Amino acid sequence: MTENTQTPSSPDSELPTQYAPAEVEGKLYERWVERGYFTADAASEKPAYTIVIPPPNVTGSLHLGHAFQHTLMDALTRRKRMQGHEALWLPGMDHAGIATQNKVEQQLAEEGKSRHDLGREEFVERVWQWKEEYGGKILGQMRRLGDGVDWSRERFTMDEGLSKAVQTIFKKLYDDELIYRAERIINWCPRCLTAISDIEVEYQEDAGELVSIRYGEGEDSLVVATTRAETMLGDTAVAVHPDDERYKHLVGKQIKLPLTDRTIPVVADTHVDPEFGTGAVKVTPAHDPNDFAIGQRHDLPAMTIMDEHGVITVHGPFLGLDRYEARSAVVGALREQGRIVAEKRPYMHSVGHCSRCKTTVEPRLSMQWWVNVKPLAKAAGDAVRDGRVKIHPEDMSKRYFDWVDNMNDWCISRQLWWGHRIPIWYGPDGEIVCVGPDEQPPSGEGWHQDTDVLDTWFSSGLWPFSTLGWPEKTPDLAKFYSTDVLLTGHDIIFFWVARMMMFGLYAMDGEVPFKTIALTGLVRDERGKKMSKSFGNVVDPLDWMDKYGSDAVRFTLAKGANPGTDVPIGEDWVQASRNFANKIWNATRFALMNGATVEGELPPAEKLSATDRWILSRLNKTVAQVDAYYEDFQFAKLSEALYHFAWDEVFDWYVELSKTTFFAGGEGAKASGRVLGEVLDVLMRLLHPVVPFVTETLWTTLTGRESIVVAEWPGDSGFRDEAAEAEIGNLQQVVTEVRRFRADQGLQPGQKVPARLDLTGTPLAAHEAAIRQLLRLQPEGEGFSATATLPVGGATVALDLSGTIDVDAERKRLSKDLAAAEKEKAQAEAKLGNEAFLAKAPDNVVDKIKGRLAKAEADIARIQAQLAALPAA
C-alpha cells in the first residue's frame, strides 16, 4: 500500500456520467507519446527490459492475431515500466519481399505493364513509393490499440542501418564458410518466380491421379507409379532395393524409357522401400529432392525439363505445354502405347503449395545460395537445453528441438528485385567476391553483382540486435541486448524464432537474443474455427474498437490468453468486456462521490472495520496473485483474477457493504473512504497494463497525479487478516443463501420483506444493518409472523412471506416442478439399472445420464426444501 498526498479537486464533477471510449482514447494516446512515456533512455541507470515487436509486413493491416499479441506485449512492457525498469518496446516493419513485390506487380499489371518494362532500378523505386504511400498502415492502427512502443526507434528491415547489418553478417558467414553456392533441388513457385524455403511451403491433401507405367520390354521390364507423369521425360534411371530378388537380374542393365529415344539404367539403392508399390521407382534428379540424392550417389545426369513457369522445354510433342497439360498429354500417349498398367482417380495425396500465392510448388534443380545451418542450429538448440533461454510453455520445447535438431541447409537466395541484394560480385574470369558494407565492390569490364535478393527471414532473423544498432557498438545495444522476452505465435517457431536464435548467438558471440520465448496460440472464432476469408469469419478488430473501445478488445483477448493454446473470441465477449469497463467507470464514479479518497495515510488496522480489513486483505492477495501470473505469462488467469476481484469483491460487496457506513458518517465513513480510495488506486494500477485508457482516466481523477503510465506498480504490503476474511465470508454466505431463497420463492430483487435476524453470538451482529440493506429486509414490526425460517452461516433468518406471494399458486408450481424432477430421476435410474444398456452404451453417454441423475436429485432436494419453507395454508 502506498501513501498518496495529493487530493483531486471535485472528482465527481470531473467524470462524465458515462464512459465514451472514442472521446478519450485517441487524445490520451497522443498525450502519452508527446510526454515521452514510451521513449527509453539508454543512459538510464534503471534495469533494462526489452521486447522487440515481431515486425508486421509492410503490406499488412491490423488483424486479431496482431491485436492479441500486441496486447500481451504491451501489458508486459507497461508493467515493467511501472516496476521501475527502463522499458523498451521497439516497433518496426518487415519489407516482406515476395508479398510487397506482388502488390506492386499487380498495380503495374492494371497499367498494362510488368516490372521488366520498368527495369530493376525503376521498379525498386516504384516499390519504395508504394511503401511510402500504402505501407505502414498497421502502425497507425497500433496507436488505436494503445501500443506503448518507442516510436523514436521505429525500424524497417530495408532501412540503412539494417541493410548494413545484413551485408555485415552475410560477409561474416561467407568468410567463415557458412554461406555457399550450390546447385540443388529447391522449392520453386511458378507464380512468384522464385525459390522459397521449406518452411514457406504449405502442404494439403489434393485430389490427383496415380498412374502405373511399364518401362522396358518383356522380362526386362518393370512398373513404376507416379502422380507426376510429365516428369518421366526427365527420368535418368529406375531404382530398386539391392536386396529385392525380383529385380536383381535388371540391376546394371539399360531399359527403354517410354516416349523417348533414350535408355536409362536400373540402379540399386537402399532408399527404395521394396514393400511400397511395385518396389521400383522412377528417378528424376532435376525435379525431386529424393531422386536428386539418388542421382548424386549413382552419378546420374540431371535433366531439367521445365522452365521457371512450369512449361515443358524438351521432347517435341510436349514442348511448350504447361505442366498440367503435359501431364494429361503424357498419360494419353502412354495409354496409346499400352504402357499404362493402372490408373487411380481421384488419388488423395499431400501436395506443397506456396504460402504466399497458394500455387502448387515445383521441385526444381537450381543454382542458389545456402546457409550451412548445422553449427548454427546446434548452438540454437544448446542455448535452450542449458537453460540460457526458456521456452514457455515448456511443453513447446519439443517442437523447437524437432526443428533445430533436424534442420536442412537454408536456401537464402530469391529471384526477386525487392529485398537485400546478395553482396556477391562475379568477375569476367569466374571470380567470386563477397563485399562487406565498408568495402568497394570490384569494377571494370565483365564485373557484375548477383541479381538475386535474400530471403526476407534472413534480415528479420537479425531483428533483436540489428534494430539496436549492430554491427556498431551502440549505447542501445549495450543497454537493451539481450532482449527479455520474445512473445510470438507458436506457428512461426520455424520461420522466425529459430533464425533469430541462430543469428543472435553467432553475431553476438554466444549471447542469446532473448531470455524467454513466450509462445501464444492463434486467435479463432467463438466456435474455435480458424479465421479465414473463405469461411467468412474474419473480424477487423478496428470495427470492434469503434463499437466497444480498445480496452474492451484488449481485455477480451487477454482473458483468452492461456500459454500456447488457441484463443476463441466472439463479439459477445467483447461486449461483456465493454460492460466491465462501464462497471469500473460507474462504480468508481459512485465511490468518488461517496468519500473515496487517497488523501493521507491509511488508518491502522485496529481502527478499521472488519469490512475494511477484509477488502485490504483480499487486495494484497490479489496483488500477489497477479504478480505470480505475470511471471508465468498466465494472462487469462491474471485477467480473470482482476475481473472477479473488481466486480465481485470490490463493487458487488465492498461498495455495497460500505453504503451504510457512508450513510452513517463520522470516523467510520472517513476510514472506509480512505480504504476505498486505496483499493481503487491499487486496482487501477493492476488493471492498467491490460486496459490502459479507462484506468488512466479514472486514476488521474482519483489521485490528481500526472499519469498512471508512469505510476509505481503496486506491491504486496503483506497485510493479511484471515479472521476478517472468514467473517465477511460468513456474511456473504448468509446474504447469498437468503437471496437464493427469495428468488426461489419468486420474490422480486427489490421487494421488501419483514424479517427477524438472530445473529446473537456471531460476528455478524455488527453487520445487521448491511445485511438488511443488501437483502431488502424490513424490521419485524407489529403482527410479524415467521412463515419461513432459514438457519445459515451460524445465524437464523426468519421471514414473514404472508402477503408477499400467492402460497397456493407457488405450491402448485413447485409441486409440478417436483413431479418433473422425480420423473427425470426415475428415467435415469432405469437406464443406469439396465445391464444390457450399460454394456453397449459409450462411456460419454453413460456419464451424461449420470449427470442427469445427479441434477434431478439436487433439484428434488431443492424443491422439497422450498415447499417445506412455504407458509402453512
XYZ file of C-alpha atoms in Angstrom, residues 83-84 537 634:
4
model
C 8.066 -1.516 -11.734
C 10.949 0.866 -12.351
C -15.497 -15.318 -40.130
C -0.755 -16.523 -17.417
